CSV table of C-alpha atoms in Angstrom, one decimal:
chain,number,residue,atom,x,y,z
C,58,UNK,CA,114.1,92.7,77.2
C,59,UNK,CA,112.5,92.4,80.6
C,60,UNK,CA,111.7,89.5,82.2
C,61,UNK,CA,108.4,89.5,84.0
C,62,UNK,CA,110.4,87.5,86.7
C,63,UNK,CA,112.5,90.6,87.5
C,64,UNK,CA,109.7,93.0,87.8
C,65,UNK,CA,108.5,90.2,90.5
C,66,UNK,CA,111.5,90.3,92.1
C,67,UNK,CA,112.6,94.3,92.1
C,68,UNK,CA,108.4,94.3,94.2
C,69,UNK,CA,109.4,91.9,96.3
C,70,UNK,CA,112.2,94.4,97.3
C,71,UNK,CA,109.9,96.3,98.5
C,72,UNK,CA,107.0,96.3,101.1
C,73,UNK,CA,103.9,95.8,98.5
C,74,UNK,CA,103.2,91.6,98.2
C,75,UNK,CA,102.9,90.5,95.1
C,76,UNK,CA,100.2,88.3,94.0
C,77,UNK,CA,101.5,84.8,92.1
C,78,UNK,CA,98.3,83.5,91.2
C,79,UNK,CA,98.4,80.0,89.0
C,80,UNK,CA,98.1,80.0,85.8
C,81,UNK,CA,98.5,76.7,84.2
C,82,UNK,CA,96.6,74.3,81.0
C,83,UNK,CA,93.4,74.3,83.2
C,84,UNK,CA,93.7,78.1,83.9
C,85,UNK,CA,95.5,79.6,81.5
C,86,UNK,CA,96.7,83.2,80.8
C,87,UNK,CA,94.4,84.5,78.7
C,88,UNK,CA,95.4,86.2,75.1
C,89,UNK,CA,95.6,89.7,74.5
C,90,UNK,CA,92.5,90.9,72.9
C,91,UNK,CA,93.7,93.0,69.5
C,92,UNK,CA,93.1,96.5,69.1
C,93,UNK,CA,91.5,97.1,65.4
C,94,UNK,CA,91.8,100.8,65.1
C,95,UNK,CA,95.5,101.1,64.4
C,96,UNK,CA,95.5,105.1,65.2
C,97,UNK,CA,94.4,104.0,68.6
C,98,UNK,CA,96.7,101.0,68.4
C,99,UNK,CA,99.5,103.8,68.2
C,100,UNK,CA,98.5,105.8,70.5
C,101,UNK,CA,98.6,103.3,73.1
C,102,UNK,CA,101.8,102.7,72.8
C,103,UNK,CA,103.0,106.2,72.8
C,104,UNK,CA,105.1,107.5,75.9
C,105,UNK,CA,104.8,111.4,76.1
C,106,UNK,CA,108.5,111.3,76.1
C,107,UNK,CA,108.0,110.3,72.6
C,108,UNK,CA,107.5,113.5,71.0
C,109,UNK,CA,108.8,115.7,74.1
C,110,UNK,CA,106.0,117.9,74.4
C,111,UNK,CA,105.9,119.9,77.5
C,112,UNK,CA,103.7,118.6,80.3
C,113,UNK,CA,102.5,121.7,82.1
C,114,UNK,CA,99.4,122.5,79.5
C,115,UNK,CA,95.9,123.0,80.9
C,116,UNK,CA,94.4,121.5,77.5
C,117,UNK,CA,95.7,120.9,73.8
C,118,UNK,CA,94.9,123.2,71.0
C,119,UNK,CA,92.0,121.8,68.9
C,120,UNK,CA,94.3,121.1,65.7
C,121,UNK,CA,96.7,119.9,67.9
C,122,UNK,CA,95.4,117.1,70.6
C,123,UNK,CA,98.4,115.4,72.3
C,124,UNK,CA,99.0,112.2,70.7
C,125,UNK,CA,100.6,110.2,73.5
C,126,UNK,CA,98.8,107.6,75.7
C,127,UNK,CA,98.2,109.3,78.7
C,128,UNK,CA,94.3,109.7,78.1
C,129,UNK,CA,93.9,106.5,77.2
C,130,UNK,CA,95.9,105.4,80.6
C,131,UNK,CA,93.4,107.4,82.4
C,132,UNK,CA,90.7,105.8,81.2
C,133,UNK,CA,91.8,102.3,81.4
C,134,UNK,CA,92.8,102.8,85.6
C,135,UNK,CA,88.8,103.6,85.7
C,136,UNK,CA,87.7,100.9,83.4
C,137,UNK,CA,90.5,98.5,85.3
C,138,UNK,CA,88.4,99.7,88.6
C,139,UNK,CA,85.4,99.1,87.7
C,140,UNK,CA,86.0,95.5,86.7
C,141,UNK,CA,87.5,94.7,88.9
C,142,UNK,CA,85.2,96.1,91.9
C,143,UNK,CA,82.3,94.1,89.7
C,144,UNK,CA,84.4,91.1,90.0
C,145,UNK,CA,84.8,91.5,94.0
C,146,UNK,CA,81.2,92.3,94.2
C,147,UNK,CA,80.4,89.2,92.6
C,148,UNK,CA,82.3,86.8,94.4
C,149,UNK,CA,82.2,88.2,97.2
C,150,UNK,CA,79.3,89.5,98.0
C,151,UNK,CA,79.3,89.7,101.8
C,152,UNK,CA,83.1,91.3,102.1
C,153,UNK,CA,82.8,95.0,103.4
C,154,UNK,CA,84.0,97.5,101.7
C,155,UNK,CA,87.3,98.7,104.0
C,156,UNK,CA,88.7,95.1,103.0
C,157,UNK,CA,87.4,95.2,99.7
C,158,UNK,CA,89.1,98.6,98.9
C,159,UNK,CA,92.3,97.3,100.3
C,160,UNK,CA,91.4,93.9,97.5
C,161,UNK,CA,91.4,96.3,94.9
C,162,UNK,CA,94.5,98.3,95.4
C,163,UNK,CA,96.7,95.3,96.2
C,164,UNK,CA,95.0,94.0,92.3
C,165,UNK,CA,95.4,97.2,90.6
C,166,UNK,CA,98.8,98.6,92.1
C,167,UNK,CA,101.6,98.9,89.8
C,168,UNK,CA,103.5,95.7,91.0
C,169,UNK,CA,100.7,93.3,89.6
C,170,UNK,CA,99.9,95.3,86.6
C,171,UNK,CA,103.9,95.4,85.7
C,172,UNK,CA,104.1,92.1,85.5
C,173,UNK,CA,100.8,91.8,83.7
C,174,UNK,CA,102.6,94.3,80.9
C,175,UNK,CA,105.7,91.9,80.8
C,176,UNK,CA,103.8,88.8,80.2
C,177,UNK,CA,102.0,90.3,77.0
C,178,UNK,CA,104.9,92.6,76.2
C,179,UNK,CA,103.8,95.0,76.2
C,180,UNK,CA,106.5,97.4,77.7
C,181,UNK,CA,108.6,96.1,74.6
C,182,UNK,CA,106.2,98.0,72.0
C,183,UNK,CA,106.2,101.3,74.0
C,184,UNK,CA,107.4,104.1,71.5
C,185,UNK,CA,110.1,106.1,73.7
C,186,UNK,CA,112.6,109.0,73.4
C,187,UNK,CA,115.6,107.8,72.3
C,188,UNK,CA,117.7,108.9,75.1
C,189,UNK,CA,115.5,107.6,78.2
C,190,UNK,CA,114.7,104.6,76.7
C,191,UNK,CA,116.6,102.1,78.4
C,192,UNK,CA,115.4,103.6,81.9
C,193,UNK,CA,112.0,103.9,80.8
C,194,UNK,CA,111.3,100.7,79.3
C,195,UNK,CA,112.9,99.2,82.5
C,196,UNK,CA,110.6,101.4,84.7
C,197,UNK,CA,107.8,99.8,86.6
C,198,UNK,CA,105.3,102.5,86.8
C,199,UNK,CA,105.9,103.0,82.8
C,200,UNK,CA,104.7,99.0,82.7
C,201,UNK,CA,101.7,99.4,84.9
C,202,UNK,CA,101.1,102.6,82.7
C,203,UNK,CA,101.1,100.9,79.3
C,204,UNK,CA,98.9,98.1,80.8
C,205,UNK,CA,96.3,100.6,82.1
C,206,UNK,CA,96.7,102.5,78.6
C,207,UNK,CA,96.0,99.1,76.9
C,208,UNK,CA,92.5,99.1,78.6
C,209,UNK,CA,91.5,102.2,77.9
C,210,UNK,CA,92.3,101.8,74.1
C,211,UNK,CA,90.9,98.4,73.6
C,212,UNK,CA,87.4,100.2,75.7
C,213,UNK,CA,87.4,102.9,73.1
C,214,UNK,CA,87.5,100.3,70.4
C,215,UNK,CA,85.6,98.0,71.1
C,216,UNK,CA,83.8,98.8,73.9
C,217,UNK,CA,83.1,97.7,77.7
C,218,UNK,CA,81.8,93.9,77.0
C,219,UNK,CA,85.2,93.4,75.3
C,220,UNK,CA,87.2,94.8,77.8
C,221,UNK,CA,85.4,93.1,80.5
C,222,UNK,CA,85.4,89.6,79.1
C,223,UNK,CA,89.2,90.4,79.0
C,224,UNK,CA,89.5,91.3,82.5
C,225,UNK,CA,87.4,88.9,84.0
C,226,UNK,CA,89.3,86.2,82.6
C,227,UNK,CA,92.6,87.8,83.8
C,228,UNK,CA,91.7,89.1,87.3
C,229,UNK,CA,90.0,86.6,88.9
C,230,UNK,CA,92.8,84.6,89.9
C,231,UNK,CA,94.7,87.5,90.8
C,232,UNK,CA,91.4,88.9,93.0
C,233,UNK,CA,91.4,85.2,94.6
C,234,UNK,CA,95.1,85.5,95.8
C,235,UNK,CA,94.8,89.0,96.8
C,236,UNK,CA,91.3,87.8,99.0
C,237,UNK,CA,93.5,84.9,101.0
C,238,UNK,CA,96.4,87.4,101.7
C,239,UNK,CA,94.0,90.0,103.0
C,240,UNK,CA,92.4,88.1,105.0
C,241,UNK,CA,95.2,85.9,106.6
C,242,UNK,CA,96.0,89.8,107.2
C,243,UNK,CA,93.1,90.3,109.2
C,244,UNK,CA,94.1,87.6,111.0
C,245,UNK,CA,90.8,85.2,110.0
C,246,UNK,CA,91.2,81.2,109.2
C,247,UNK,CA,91.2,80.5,105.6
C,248,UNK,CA,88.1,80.8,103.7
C,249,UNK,CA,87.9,77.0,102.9
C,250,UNK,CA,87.5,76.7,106.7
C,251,UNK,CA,84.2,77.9,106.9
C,252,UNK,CA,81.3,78.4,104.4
C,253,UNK,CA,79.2,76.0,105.8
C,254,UNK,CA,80.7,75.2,108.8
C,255,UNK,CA,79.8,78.4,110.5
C,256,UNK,CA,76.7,78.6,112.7
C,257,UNK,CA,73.8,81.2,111.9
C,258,UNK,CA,73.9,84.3,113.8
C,259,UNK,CA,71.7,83.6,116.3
C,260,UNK,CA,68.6,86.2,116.1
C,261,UNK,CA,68.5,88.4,119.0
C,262,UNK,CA,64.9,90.1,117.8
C,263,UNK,CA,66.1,93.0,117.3
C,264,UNK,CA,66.7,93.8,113.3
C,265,UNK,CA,69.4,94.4,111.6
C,266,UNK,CA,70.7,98.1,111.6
C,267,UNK,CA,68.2,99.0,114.0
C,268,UNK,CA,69.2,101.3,116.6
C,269,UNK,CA,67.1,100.5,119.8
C,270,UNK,CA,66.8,102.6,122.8
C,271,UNK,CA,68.9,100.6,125.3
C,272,UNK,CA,67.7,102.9,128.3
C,273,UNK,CA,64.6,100.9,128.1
C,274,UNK,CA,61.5,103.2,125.9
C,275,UNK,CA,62.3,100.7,122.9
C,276,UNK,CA,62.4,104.1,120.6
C,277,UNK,CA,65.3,105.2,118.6
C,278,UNK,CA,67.9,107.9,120.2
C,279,UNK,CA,68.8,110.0,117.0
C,280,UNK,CA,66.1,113.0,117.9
C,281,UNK,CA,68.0,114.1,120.7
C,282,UNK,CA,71.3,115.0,118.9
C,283,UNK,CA,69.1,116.1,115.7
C,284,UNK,CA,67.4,118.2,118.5
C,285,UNK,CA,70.1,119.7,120.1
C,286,UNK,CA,71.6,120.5,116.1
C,287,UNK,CA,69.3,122.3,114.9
C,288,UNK,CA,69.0,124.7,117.9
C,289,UNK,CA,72.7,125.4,118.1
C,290,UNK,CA,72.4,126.2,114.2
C,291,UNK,CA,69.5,128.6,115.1
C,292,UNK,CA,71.9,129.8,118.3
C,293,UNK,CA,69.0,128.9,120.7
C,294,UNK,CA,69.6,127.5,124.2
C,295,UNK,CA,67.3,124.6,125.4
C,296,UNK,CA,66.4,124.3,129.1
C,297,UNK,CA,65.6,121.0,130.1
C,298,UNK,CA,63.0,120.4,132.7
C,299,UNK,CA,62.4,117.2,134.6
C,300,UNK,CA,59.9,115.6,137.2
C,301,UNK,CA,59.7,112.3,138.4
C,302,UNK,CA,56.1,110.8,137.7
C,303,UNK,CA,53.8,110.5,141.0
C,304,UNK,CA,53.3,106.4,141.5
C,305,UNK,CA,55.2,105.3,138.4
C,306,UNK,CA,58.2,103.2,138.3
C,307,UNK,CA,59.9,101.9,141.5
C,308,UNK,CA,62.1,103.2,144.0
C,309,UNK,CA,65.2,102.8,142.3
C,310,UNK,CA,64.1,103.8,138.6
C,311,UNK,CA,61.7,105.9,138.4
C,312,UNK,CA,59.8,107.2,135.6
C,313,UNK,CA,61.3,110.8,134.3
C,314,UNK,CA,59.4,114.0,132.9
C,315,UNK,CA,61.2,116.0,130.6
C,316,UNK,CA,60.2,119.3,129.1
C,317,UNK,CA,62.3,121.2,126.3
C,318,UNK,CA,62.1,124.8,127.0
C,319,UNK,CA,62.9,127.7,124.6
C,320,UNK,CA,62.8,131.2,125.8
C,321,UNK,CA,60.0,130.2,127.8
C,322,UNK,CA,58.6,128.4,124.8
C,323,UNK,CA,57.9,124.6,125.8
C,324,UNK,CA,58.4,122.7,122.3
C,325,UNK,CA,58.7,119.1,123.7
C,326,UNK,CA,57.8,116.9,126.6
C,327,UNK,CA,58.7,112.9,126.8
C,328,UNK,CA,58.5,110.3,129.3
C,329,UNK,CA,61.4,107.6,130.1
C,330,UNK,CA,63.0,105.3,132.5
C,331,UNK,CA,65.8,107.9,132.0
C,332,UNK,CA,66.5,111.7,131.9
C,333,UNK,CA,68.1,110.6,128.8
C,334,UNK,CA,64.9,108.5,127.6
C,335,UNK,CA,62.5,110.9,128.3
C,336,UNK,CA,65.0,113.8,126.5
C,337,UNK,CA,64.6,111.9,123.4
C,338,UNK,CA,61.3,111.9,123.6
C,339,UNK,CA,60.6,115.4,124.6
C,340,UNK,CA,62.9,116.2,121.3
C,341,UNK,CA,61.1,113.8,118.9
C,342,UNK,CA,57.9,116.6,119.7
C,343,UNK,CA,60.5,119.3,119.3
C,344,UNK,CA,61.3,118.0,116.1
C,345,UNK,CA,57.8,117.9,114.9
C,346,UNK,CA,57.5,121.5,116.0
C,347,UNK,CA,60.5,122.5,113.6
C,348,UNK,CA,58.8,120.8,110.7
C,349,UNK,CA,61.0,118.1,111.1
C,350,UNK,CA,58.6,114.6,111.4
C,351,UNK,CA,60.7,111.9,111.6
């Protein structure tokens, strides 16, 4: 038999952390929800070594479907996902999603869902080929495997809201340990730090996921390289034109006159504290011109 402990310990070998949440008579480990449907019951625990069927078949004869658990594996790794992503979401809701994808995989990754396996036993009821079975029942990917297989077959038997219940139950704690380790990663104070300590960002007028012009016309900048896209798609060159305005401005910035030129063609003009400025501006009309009206 393996001991959950050992699969801890062969991970810890290794660079991958593994997560220790705590379960204990407040928080306990929660049951494993029966399958009913005993034909999916078997299947679930049925290696492909089992019957020795060779692996490198685009897609089973109707009469003849493959009757190991590596379909329902497949499908419990995307149920697995998206509870747990629904579970990050939830408690988590202002975590981007760089961190949040690095949550998941440290939740999901065959060193937590090993040990998962060995807790229920899972690994124990796997139906192997006599001659690899002691190497394969030891095998930590074959754990996480029968976990993930597990999933999928309770989902095809009783559906999502049973799995789910199930997961949530299990995960969170694990999805809680994982968030501390990632973060003390990042290098950030522990969450219990802050919450309500933290001052509001302090509101600078300008909008949130606005892009403002910081050369000074207040307008977006995103026409110019929109502009300057479309022509090199059409293989046209633009001549840019400029004039300073008679009387406007100052000395030291004056106000520009741009004019976008195509084969003699003028299809913009804009006005700006900058060449830049006033490019963008000249491009917005350009844009228009194309049918583009942003």
């Amino acid at each position: 038999m393996v001991n959950p402990e050992t699969v801890l310990d062969d991970a810890e070998h290794s660079s991958v952390y593994v997560l220790k949440p705590v379960f204990d008579v407040s928080n306990p480990f929660p049951s494993l929800p029966p399958i009913h449907s005993r034909d999916i019951e078997c299947q679930v625990f049925t290696h492909r070594s089992y019957h020795a069927r060779p692996n490198h078949v685009f897609e089973d004869h109707p009469k003849d479907p493959s009757p190991d658990n590596e379909k329902f594996e497949h499908l419990g790794d995307a149920v697995l996902c998206l509870v747990v992503t629904k579970i990050l979401m939830e408690n988590y809701p202002l975590l981007h999603v760089g961190p949040s994808t690095k949550l998941r995989s440290l939740v999901v990754g065959n060193a937590t869902l090993a040990n998962i396996s060995c807790k229920y036993g899972l690994h124990q009821r796997l139906r192997l080929h006599a001659a690899q079975e002691v190497t394969l029942r030891a095998s930590l990917n074959i754990q996480a495997d029968v976990f993930e297989s597990y999933v999928g077959g309770l989902y095809c038997d009783q559906g999502l809201l049973a799995a789910e219940t199930w997961l949530k139950a299990l995960f969170i704690p694990y999805v809680k340990d994982a968030y501390h380790h990632v973060r003390a990663q990042h290098g950030l104070p522990p969450a219990s730090l802050l919450d309500n300590d933290l001052p509001a960002p302090a509101d600078t007028g300008k909008g949130v996921g606005r892009i403002t012009d910081v050369e000074g016309n207040g307008s977006t900048r995103g026409h110019l390289a929109l502009f300057n896209q479309l022509m090199n798609k059409k293989k046209l060159d633009v001549e840019w034109v400029y004039t300073t305005e008679v009387g406007g401005g100052t000395v030291t910035t004056p106000i520009w006159n741009s004019r976008a030129e195509v084969e003699g063609e003028v299809y913009g003009r804009g006005t700006g504290r900058t060449k830049k400025a006033a490019r963008n501006e000249a491009a917005k009309e350009g844009l228009k011109k194309l049918g583009i009206d942003l």
